[in-house]
Amino acid sequence: MKIGALKETFDGEARVAITPSSAAHLKKLGYDPYVESGAGARAGFSDAAYQAAGVTVVPGAADLIRDTDIVVKVRPPSEAEIAQMRRGQTVISYFYPSQNSELLEAAREQGVTAIAMDMVPRISRAQKMDALSSMANIAGYRAVIEAANNFGRFFTGQVTAAGKVPPAKVLIVGAGVAGLAAIGAATSLGAQVYAFDVRPEVAEQIESMGAEFVYLDFAEAQTDGATTGGYAAPSSPEFREAQLKKFRELAPEMDIVITTALIPGRDAPILWTADMVESMKTGSVIVDLAAERGGNCELTVPDERFVTDNGVVIIGYTDFPSRMGAQASELYGNNIRHMMTDLTPGKDGQVVQNMEDDVIRGSTVTFDGDVTWPPPPPKVAAIAAQKPKEKAKELTPEERRAKEVAEFKAQTRSQVTLLAVGAILMLLVGIYAPASFLSHFIVFVLSCFIGFQVIWNVSHSLHTPLMAITNAISSIIIVGALLQIGSGSWLIVVLAAASVLMAGVNIFGGFLVTRRMLAMFQKS
């Protein structure tokens, strides 16, 4: 079969659905890739680059639709493009079926099989095809870059001869894919990052990335804030009021606010109101990633950079992935070729529309002259959200000091008890045992103590980096065993030989494990 990528006609769209590198994978699946002339130009892929990769370049959209069996795009196809397609032809692109009922009906009447990349179910097996996540990742990263470009100071704090520069305070509203990408980019630039999400179970993930989770003291944040399908559920009016109250407290302190809250098929919720913008400092920046659906900020103007009367910059661009066209096209091209891998189990260039497959069924919106959207729930159930850990109660300085004193006293009592027991045992050994045994016994006890502190008391996850220390200790054991192996007693000879054997296994095994560990970090 022939698969072809159309040139995007949407104003400002720089992405393309097939790249020279993804075309190579499609050819391995048995497909003959085509591309419309100039389709990849805005993403930095020339027609010559496609031809060098073995892709056929056709002059226009009508030619490509006529000559191919599968048409792939980024943006939803126009009704004019659908009208040019023939019955049984397949189109793969974003489709937004809940918002484009007329386009859905046009595809049904034309007999076209439409696969919506925005409807890929969010299950583990489908992550490689999740175009929404791959594009959200780019949008979150690019949002930080845009914020830095419009912010008049460093992100990182500095102490120089010319003076001290405080770090920028960044608030990320929403910790989905875009939010986590923004957190990673902002922390890597040295900013002091705060993040809020209605799902308290993501707090550990946020904190592991170096950001501080903004807790909301509200019961719903612990119960109803969980999600289905990877998106936050709409909140109650009471929760919303508590949320806005928290944001009003944070607004005067924040230098940069990046909002990412959006539920597919719904208008973006207003989370950053006009009075919050007014309370922000001059030169602050708001980047609204939900601008395409109205925006999370009340003053956002879609597709524009707007400066308020008090000097706050509000960025409402809706083309963040297209601003990184080459990278976005590569990721989207990979999403497409993974979808084609599932559609081509025989790798023979023949599409198998298996409607029993959760991923294929969930993303197919029209098939065989019928509208198949909305799909049934996936047979593979999503992993239930873990019950969030209760937030530790904050202690006053006096309570914290009293707790530390109590812990210190308990630890001291335990140490004194152990010392007393050890002293009594040593006294008994000294009374009844010969002097030679006592000297060896003291060395044995000290060796056990050192070994426990150096090796046994270390976290299991850190044992591999300490392999060199275990090898050194094993070498000491071998030296001691070799000194005893010439003894006249057969029992000592047997024990010494066993010690040499076991220590030798530990040393050689340690070197092998260390070599494998180091090989994991070597570039192929």
Coordinates of C-alpha atoms in Angstrom, one line a residue:
M1 CA 0.0 0.0 0.0
K2 CA 0.9 3.6 -0.5
I3 CA 0.9 6.1 2.4
G4 CA 1.2 9.8 1.9
A5 CA 1.6 13.0 4.0
L6 CA -0.3 16.1 2.9
K7 CA 1.0 19.6 3.3
E8 CA -0.6 21.4 6.2
T9 CA -2.8 24.3 5.1
F10 CA -3.6 25.6 8.6
D11 CA -2.1 29.1 9.0
G12 CA 1.2 28.9 11.0
E13 CA 1.3 25.1 11.1
A14 CA 4.9 23.9 10.6
R15 CA 4.6 20.2 11.3
V16 CA 4.5 17.4 8.9
A17 CA 3.2 13.9 9.4
I18 CA 6.0 11.9 7.8
T19 CA 9.7 12.8 8.1
P20 CA 12.6 11.3 6.2
S21 CA 13.5 9.2 9.3
S22 CA 10.0 7.9 9.9
A23 CA 9.6 7.1 6.2
A24 CA 12.4 4.5 6.6
H25 CA 10.4 2.7 9.3
L26 CA 7.3 2.8 7.1
K27 CA 9.2 1.2 4.3
K28 CA 10.2 -1.6 6.7
L29 CA 6.5 -2.2 7.3
G30 CA 6.0 -2.7 3.6
Y31 CA 4.6 0.7 2.7
D32 CA 5.6 3.0 -0.2
P33 CA 5.8 6.5 1.4
Y34 CA 4.7 9.6 -0.5
V35 CA 4.7 13.3 0.5
E36 CA 3.3 16.4 -1.1
S37 CA 5.9 18.8 -2.4
G38 CA 6.8 21.4 0.3
A39 CA 5.1 19.6 3.1
G40 CA 8.2 19.5 5.3
A41 CA 9.7 22.8 4.2
R42 CA 8.5 24.7 7.3
A43 CA 9.9 22.0 9.6
G44 CA 13.3 22.0 7.8
F45 CA 12.8 18.9 5.6
S46 CA 13.4 19.7 1.9
D47 CA 11.9 17.7 -1.0
A48 CA 15.5 16.6 -1.7
A49 CA 15.8 15.1 1.8
Y50 CA 12.7 13.1 1.2
Q51 CA 13.8 11.8 -2.1
A52 CA 17.2 10.8 -0.6
A53 CA 15.2 8.8 1.9
G54 CA 13.3 7.0 -0.9
V55 CA 10.1 9.0 -0.6
T56 CA 8.1 9.9 -3.7
V57 CA 7.4 13.6 -3.9
V58 CA 4.1 14.5 -5.7
P59 CA 3.3 18.1 -6.8
G60 CA -0.1 18.6 -5.2
A61 CA -2.6 17.5 -2.6
A62 CA -5.1 16.1 -5.2
D63 CA -2.4 14.0 -6.8
L64 CA -1.3 12.6 -3.4
I65 CA -4.9 11.8 -2.4
R66 CA -5.5 10.1 -5.7
D67 CA -2.3 8.0 -5.7
T68 CA -2.2 6.8 -2.1
D69 CA -4.3 4.4 0.0
I70 CA -3.6 6.0 3.4
V71 CA -3.4 9.8 3.9
V72 CA -1.8 11.2 7.0
K73 CA -1.9 14.7 8.4
V74 CA -1.4 16.7 11.6
R75 CA -4.4 19.0 11.7
P76 CA -7.9 17.6 10.9
P77 CA -8.6 17.3 7.2
S78 CA -10.9 19.9 5.6
E79 CA -14.2 18.9 4.1
A80 CA -12.7 19.6 0.7
E81 CA -9.9 17.1 1.3
I82 CA -12.4 14.5 2.6
A83 CA -14.5 15.0 -0.5
Q84 CA -11.6 14.0 -2.7
M85 CA -11.1 10.7 -0.9
R86 CA -12.6 7.5 -2.1
R87 CA -14.5 4.8 -0.3
G88 CA -12.2 2.5 1.7
Q89 CA -9.4 5.0 1.8
T90 CA -7.9 5.7 5.3
V91 CA -7.1 9.1 6.8
I92 CA -5.0 9.4 10.0
S93 CA -4.8 12.8 11.7
Y94 CA -6.1 14.8 14.6
F95 CA -9.8 14.8 14.3
Y96 CA -11.5 16.1 17.5
P97 CA -14.7 14.2 16.8
S98 CA -16.6 15.7 19.7
Q99 CA -16.1 19.2 18.2
N100 CA -16.3 18.3 14.5
S101 CA -19.5 16.5 14.0
E102 CA -20.0 17.8 10.5
L103 CA -16.5 16.5 9.4
L104 CA -17.3 13.2 11.1
E105 CA -20.5 12.9 9.1
A106 CA -18.7 13.9 5.8
A107 CA -16.1 11.1 6.4
R108 CA -18.9 8.6 7.0
E109 CA -20.8 9.6 3.9
Q110 CA -17.6 9.3 1.8
G111 CA -16.9 5.8 3.2
V112 CA -13.5 6.9 4.6
T113 CA -11.9 5.1 7.5
A114 CA -10.8 7.9 9.9
I115 CA -8.3 7.3 12.6
A116 CA -8.0 10.2 15.1
M117 CA -4.6 10.5 16.8
D118 CA -6.2 12.6 19.5
M119 CA -8.4 9.7 20.5
V120 CA -5.6 7.1 21.2
P121 CA -6.6 5.6 24.6
R122 CA -4.3 6.4 27.4
I123 CA -3.2 2.9 28.3
S124 CA 0.4 1.7 28.8
R125 CA 0.6 -0.1 25.5
A126 CA -0.5 3.0 23.5
Q127 CA 2.0 5.5 25.0
K128 CA 4.2 5.2 21.9
M129 CA 1.2 6.4 19.8
D130 CA 0.0 9.1 22.2
A131 CA 0.4 12.2 20.0
L132 CA -1.4 14.4 22.5
S133 CA 1.3 13.6 25.1
S134 CA 4.2 14.0 22.7
M135 CA 3.0 17.4 21.6
A136 CA 2.1 18.5 25.2
N137 CA 5.7 17.6 26.1
I138 CA 7.0 20.1 23.5
A139 CA 4.5 22.7 24.5
G140 CA 5.5 22.6 28.1
Y141 CA 9.2 22.9 27.3
R142 CA 8.6 25.7 24.7
A143 CA 6.4 27.6 27.2
V144 CA 9.4 28.0 29.6
I145 CA 11.5 29.2 26.7
E146 CA 8.9 31.8 25.7
A147 CA 8.7 32.9 29.3
A148 CA 12.4 33.2 29.6
N149 CA 12.5 35.3 26.4
N150 CA 9.9 37.7 27.8
F151 CA 11.3 37.8 31.4
G152 CA 13.7 40.6 32.2
R153 CA 15.9 38.7 34.6
F154 CA 17.8 35.5 35.1
F155 CA 16.0 32.3 36.0
T156 CA 18.8 31.2 38.3
G157 CA 19.9 33.1 41.3
Q158 CA 23.4 34.6 41.3
V159 CA 25.8 36.3 43.7
T160 CA 28.2 38.5 41.8
A161 CA 30.6 41.4 42.5
A162 CA 27.9 43.6 41.0
G163 CA 25.2 42.4 43.3
K164 CA 22.9 39.6 44.2
V165 CA 20.3 38.3 41.8
P166 CA 17.4 36.3 43.3
P167 CA 16.1 33.2 41.5
A168 CA 12.8 33.6 39.5
K169 CA 9.8 32.1 41.1
V170 CA 7.8 30.0 38.6
L171 CA 4.3 28.6 39.3
I172 CA 3.1 25.7 37.0
V173 CA -0.7 25.2 37.2
G174 CA -1.4 21.6 36.2
A175 CA 1.1 18.7 36.4
G176 CA 0.1 16.7 33.3
V177 CA 2.6 16.0 30.5
A178 CA 2.9 19.7 29.6
G179 CA 3.2 20.7 33.2
L180 CA 5.9 18.2 34.0
A181 CA 7.9 19.2 30.9
A182 CA 7.7 22.8 32.1
I183 CA 8.8 21.9 35.6
G184 CA 11.8 20.1 34.2
A185 CA 12.8 22.9 31.9
A186 CA 12.3 25.6 34.6
T187 CA 14.3 23.7 37.3
S188 CA 17.1 23.1 34.9
L189 CA 17.4 26.8 34.3
G190 CA 17.7 27.3 38.0
A191 CA 14.3 28.8 38.9
Q192 CA 12.5 28.3 42.1
V193 CA 9.6 26.2 40.9
Y194 CA 6.2 25.7 42.5
A195 CA 3.5 23.4 41.0
F196 CA -0.2 22.8 41.6
D197 CA -2.5 20.0 40.5
V198 CA -5.9 18.8 41.7
R199 CA -4.4 15.3 41.9
P200 CA -2.4 15.2 45.2
E201 CA -1.0 11.8 44.1
V202 CA 1.4 13.6 41.7
A203 CA 3.0 15.5 44.6
E204 CA 5.9 13.0 44.9
Q205 CA 6.5 13.2 41.2
I206 CA 6.6 17.0 41.3
E207 CA 9.0 17.0 44.3
S208 CA 11.3 14.4 42.7
M209 CA 11.8 16.9 39.8
G210 CA 13.0 19.6 42.2
A211 CA 9.8 21.6 42.4
E212 CA 7.6 22.3 45.5
F213 CA 4.1 21.0 45.4
V214 CA 1.4 23.6 46.4
Y215 CA -0.9 21.8 48.8
L216 CA -4.6 22.8 49.0
D217 CA -6.2 22.2 52.4
F218 CA -9.5 21.0 51.0
A219 CA -11.1 17.6 51.3
E220 CA -11.9 17.2 47.6
A221 CA -8.2 17.5 46.8
Q222 CA -7.8 14.1 48.5
T223 CA -10.8 12.4 47.0
D224 CA -12.5 13.8 43.8
G225 CA -9.5 15.3 42.2
A226 CA -8.4 12.0 40.7
T227 CA -8.6 11.5 37.0
T228 CA -9.9 9.1 34.4
G229 CA -8.1 8.8 31.1
G230 CA -5.2 10.9 32.3
Y231 CA -7.1 14.2 32.7
A232 CA -8.3 16.0 35.7
A233 CA -12.1 15.8 36.3
P234 CA -14.1 19.1 36.7
S235 CA -14.0 20.4 40.2
S236 CA -16.9 21.5 42.4
P237 CA -17.6 25.2 43.0
E238 CA -16.4 24.9 46.6
F239 CA -13.1 23.4 45.5
R240 CA -12.7 26.0 42.8
E241 CA -13.1 28.8 45.4
A242 CA -10.5 27.3 47.6
Q243 CA -8.2 27.0 44.6
L244 CA -8.6 30.6 43.5
K245 CA -8.0 31.7 47.1
K246 CA -4.7 29.9 47.1
F247 CA -3.7 31.4 43.8
R248 CA -4.5 34.9 45.0
E249 CA -2.1 34.3 47.9
L250 CA 0.6 33.2 45.5
A251 CA 0.1 35.7 42.7
P252 CA 2.1 38.7 44.2
E253 CA 5.1 36.4 44.8
M254 CA 5.3 34.7 41.4
D255 CA 7.4 36.0 38.5
I256 CA 6.2 33.5 35.9
V257 CA 3.0 31.6 35.8
I258 CA 2.5 28.8 33.2
T259 CA -1.1 27.4 33.1
T260 CA -1.8 24.0 31.4
A261 CA -5.2 23.0 32.8
L262 CA -7.4 21.7 29.9
I263 CA -9.9 18.9 29.6
P264 CA -10.4 17.7 26.0
G265 CA -13.7 18.7 24.5
R266 CA -14.4 21.4 27.1
D267 CA -13.6 25.1 27.3
A268 CA -10.5 25.9 29.4
P269 CA -11.4 26.7 33.1
I270 CA -10.6 30.2 34.3
L271 CA -7.9 29.7 37.0
W272 CA -6.0 33.0 36.8
T273 CA -8.4 35.9 37.2
A274 CA -8.0 39.6 36.3
D275 CA -7.5 40.6 40.0
M276 CA -4.6 38.0 40.2
V277 CA -3.0 39.6 37.2
E278 CA -3.3 43.0 38.7
S279 CA -1.6 41.9 41.9
M280 CA 1.4 40.5 40.0
K281 CA 4.7 42.5 39.8
T282 CA 5.6 44.5 36.8
G283 CA 7.6 42.4 34.3
S284 CA 5.9 39.2 35.3
V285 CA 5.0 36.7 32.6
I286 CA 2.0 34.5 32.1
V287 CA 2.1 31.7 29.5
D288 CA -1.3 30.2 28.8
L289 CA -1.1 26.8 27.2
A290 CA -4.9 26.5 27.1
A291 CA -5.3 29.6 25.0
E292 CA -6.7 27.5 22.1
R293 CA -9.8 26.7 24.2
G294 CA -10.3 30.2 25.6
G295 CA -7.4 30.2 28.1
N296 CA -6.9 29.6 31.8
C297 CA -6.1 33.3 32.3
E298 CA -9.1 35.6 32.2
L299 CA -7.2 38.2 30.2
T300 CA -5.6 35.8 27.6
V301 CA -5.9 36.9 24.0
P302 CA -5.5 33.7 21.8
D303 CA -2.6 33.8 19.3
E304 CA -1.3 37.1 20.8
R305 CA 1.3 38.5 23.2
F306 CA -0.6 41.0 25.4
V307 CA 0.9 43.4 28.0
T308 CA -1.5 44.6 30.7
D309 CA -1.6 48.1 32.2
N310 CA 0.5 47.0 35.2
G311 CA 3.2 45.6 32.9
V312 CA 2.4 41.9 33.1
V313 CA 3.1 40.0 29.8
I314 CA 0.4 37.4 28.9
I315 CA 1.4 35.0 26.1
G316 CA -1.6 33.2 24.4
Y317 CA 0.1 31.5 21.5
T318 CA -1.6 28.4 20.2
D319 CA 1.2 27.0 18.1
F320 CA 3.8 26.0 20.6
P321 CA 4.6 22.6 19.0
S322 CA 4.9 24.4 15.6
R323 CA 7.5 26.8 17.0
M324 CA 9.7 23.7 17.3
G325 CA 8.6 22.2 13.9
A326 CA 11.5 19.9 13.3
Q327 CA 11.3 18.2 16.8
A328 CA 7.5 18.1 16.8
S329 CA 7.4 16.5 13.3
E330 CA 9.9 13.9 14.4
L331 CA 7.8 12.9 17.4
Y332 CA 4.5 13.0 15.6
G333 CA 6.1 11.0 12.7
N334 CA 7.1 8.4 15.3
N335 CA 3.5 8.4 16.7
I336 CA 2.2 7.7 13.1
R337 CA 4.7 4.9 12.4
H338 CA 3.9 3.2 15.7
M339 CA 0.2 3.4 14.8
M340 CA 1.0 1.9 11.4
T341 CA 3.0 -0.9 13.2
D342 CA -0.2 -1.9 15.1
L343 CA -2.3 -1.6 11.9
T344 CA 0.2 -3.8 10.0
P345 CA 0.8 -7.0 12.1
G346 CA 2.2 -8.9 9.1
K347 CA 4.6 -6.1 8.1
D348 CA 3.5 -6.6 4.6
G349 CA 2.1 -3.2 3.8
Q350 CA -1.5 -4.3 4.3
V351 CA -3.7 -2.6 6.9
V352 CA -5.6 -4.9 9.2
Q353 CA -8.4 -2.9 10.9
N354 CA -8.8 -5.0 14.0
M355 CA -11.7 -3.5 15.8
E356 CA -11.2 -5.9 18.7
D357 CA -7.9 -4.1 19.6
D358 CA -8.4 -1.5 22.3
V359 CA -6.0 1.0 20.6
I360 CA -7.3 0.7 17.1
R361 CA -11.0 0.6 18.1
G362 CA -10.5 3.6 20.5
S363 CA -8.9 5.8 17.8
T364 CA -11.1 4.8 14.9
V365 CA -13.9 7.3 14.5
T366 CA -15.5 6.2 11.2
F367 CA -15.2 2.8 9.6
D368 CA -17.1 0.9 6.9
G369 CA -19.6 3.7 6.4
D370 CA -20.5 4.0 10.1
V371 CA -19.5 6.5 12.8
T372 CA -17.7 4.5 15.4
W373 CA -17.2 7.3 17.9
P374 CA -17.5 7.3 20.9
P375 CA -15.7 4.0 21.5
P376 CA -16.6 1.6 24.3
P377 CA -14.4 1.6 27.4
P378 CA -11.1 -0.2 26.9
K379 CA -11.1 -3.8 27.9
V380 CA -7.7 -3.1 29.6
A381 CA -8.6 -1.2 32.7
A382 CA -6.4 1.7 33.6
I383 CA -4.3 1.3 36.8
A384 CA -6.2 2.9 39.6
A385 CA -4.7 6.0 41.1
Q386 CA -2.8 5.2 44.3
K387 CA -4.3 6.6 47.5
P388 CA -2.3 9.7 48.3
K389 CA -0.2 9.7 51.3
E390 CA -1.4 12.0 54.0
K391 CA 0.5 15.2 54.3
A392 CA 2.7 15.3 57.4
K393 CA 1.3 17.6 60.1
E394 CA 3.4 20.8 60.2
L395 CA 5.0 21.2 63.7
T396 CA 5.7 24.4 65.5
P397 CA 9.3 25.2 66.3
E398 CA 8.7 24.2 69.9
E399 CA 7.1 20.9 69.0
R400 CA 9.9 20.2 66.5
R401 CA 12.5 20.9 69.2
A402 CA 10.7 18.6 71.7
K403 CA 10.5 15.8 69.1
E404 CA 14.2 16.1 68.3
V405 CA 15.1 16.0 72.0
A406 CA 12.9 12.9 72.6
E407 CA 14.5 11.1 69.6
F408 CA 18.0 12.0 70.8
K409 CA 17.2 10.6 74.3
A410 CA 15.8 7.4 72.9
Q411 CA 18.8 6.9 70.7
T412 CA 21.2 7.6 73.6
R413 CA 19.4 5.1 75.8
S414 CA 19.7 2.4 73.1
Q415 CA 23.4 3.1 72.6
V416 CA 24.1 3.0 76.3
T417 CA 22.3 -0.3 76.7
L418 CA 24.3 -1.9 73.8
L419 CA 27.5 -0.7 75.3
A420 CA 26.7 -2.1 78.7
V421 CA 25.7 -5.5 77.3
G422 CA 28.9 -5.5 75.2
A423 CA 31.1 -4.6 78.2
I424 CA 29.6 -7.4 80.3
L425 CA 30.2 -10.0 77.5
M426 CA 33.8 -8.8 77.0
L427 CA 34.4 -9.1 80.7
L428 CA 33.1 -12.7 80.8
V429 CA 35.2 -13.6 77.8
G430 CA 38.3 -12.0 79.4
I431 CA 37.8 -14.0 82.6
Y432 CA 37.3 -17.4 81.1
A433 CA 39.0 -17.3 77.7
P434 CA 42.8 -17.6 77.0
A435 CA 44.7 -14.4 76.2
S436 CA 45.4 -15.4 72.5
F437 CA 41.7 -16.0 71.9
L438 CA 40.8 -12.6 73.4
S439 CA 43.1 -10.7 71.0
H440 CA 41.7 -12.5 68.0
F441 CA 38.2 -12.0 69.3
I442 CA 38.7 -8.2 69.6
V443 CA 39.9 -8.1 65.9
F444 CA 36.9 -10.2 64.9
V445 CA 34.4 -7.9 66.6
L446 CA 36.0 -4.7 65.2
S447 CA 36.0 -6.3 61.7
C448 CA 32.3 -7.1 62.1
F449 CA 31.5 -3.6 63.2
I450 CA 33.4 -2.0 60.3
G451 CA 31.8 -4.4 57.8
F452 CA 28.4 -3.6 59.1
Q453 CA 28.9 0.2 58.9
V454 CA 30.6 0.1 55.5
I455 CA 28.5 -2.5 53.6
W456 CA 25.5 -4.0 55.5
N457 CA 24.1 -0.7 56.7
V458 CA 24.1 0.8 53.2
S459 CA 20.9 1.0 51.1
H460 CA 20.5 -2.0 48.8
S461 CA 20.2 0.3 45.8
L462 CA 23.7 1.5 46.5
H463 CA 25.4 -1.9 46.7
T464 CA 26.6 -1.9 43.1
P465 CA 28.7 1.3 43.3
L466 CA 30.3 -0.1 46.5
M467 CA 31.5 -3.2 44.7
A468 CA 35.1 -1.9 44.8
I469 CA 34.9 -1.7 48.6
T470 CA 33.6 -5.3 48.8
N471 CA 36.4 -6.4 46.5
A472 CA 38.9 -4.8 48.8
I473 CA 37.5 -6.5 51.9
S474 CA 37.4 -9.8 50.1
S475 CA 41.1 -9.3 49.1
I476 CA 41.9 -8.8 52.8
I477 CA 40.1 -12.1 53.6
I478 CA 42.1 -13.9 51.0
V479 CA 45.4 -12.6 52.4
G480 CA 44.4 -13.8 55.9
A481 CA 43.3 -17.2 54.6
L482 CA 46.6 -17.7 52.6
L483 CA 48.5 -17.0 55.8
Q484 CA 46.6 -19.7 57.6
I485 CA 46.5 -22.3 54.8
G486 CA 49.9 -23.6 55.7
S487 CA 48.9 -24.4 59.2
G488 CA 49.4 -27.9 60.5
S489 CA 45.8 -28.4 61.5
W490 CA 43.6 -29.9 58.9
L491 CA 40.5 -28.0 60.1
I492 CA 42.3 -24.7 59.7
V493 CA 43.5 -25.7 56.2
V494 CA 39.9 -26.6 55.1
L495 CA 38.4 -23.4 56.5
A496 CA 41.2 -21.3 54.9
A497 CA 40.7 -23.0 51.5
A498 CA 36.9 -22.4 51.7
S499 CA 37.6 -18.7 52.6
V500 CA 39.9 -18.3 49.5
L501 CA 37.2 -19.9 47.3
M502 CA 34.3 -17.8 48.5
A503 CA 36.3 -14.6 48.5
G504 CA 37.6 -15.3 45.0
V505 CA 34.0 -15.8 43.7
N506 CA 33.0 -12.5 45.3
I507 CA 36.0 -10.6 43.8
F508 CA 35.5 -12.0 40.2
G509 CA 31.8 -11.7 40.4
G510 CA 32.1 -8.1 41.6
F511 CA 34.3 -7.2 38.7
L512 CA 31.8 -8.7 36.2
V513 CA 28.9 -6.9 37.8
T514 CA 30.8 -3.6 37.8
R515 CA 31.7 -4.0 34.2
R516 CA 28.1 -4.6 33.2
M517 CA 27.0 -1.6 35.3
L518 CA 29.5 0.7 33.5
A519 CA 28.5 -0.7 30.1
M520 CA 25.0 0.6 30.7
F521 CA 26.3 4.1 30.7
Q522 CA 28.5 3.8 27.6
K523 CA 27.3 5.3 24.3
S524 CA 26.7 2.7 21.7

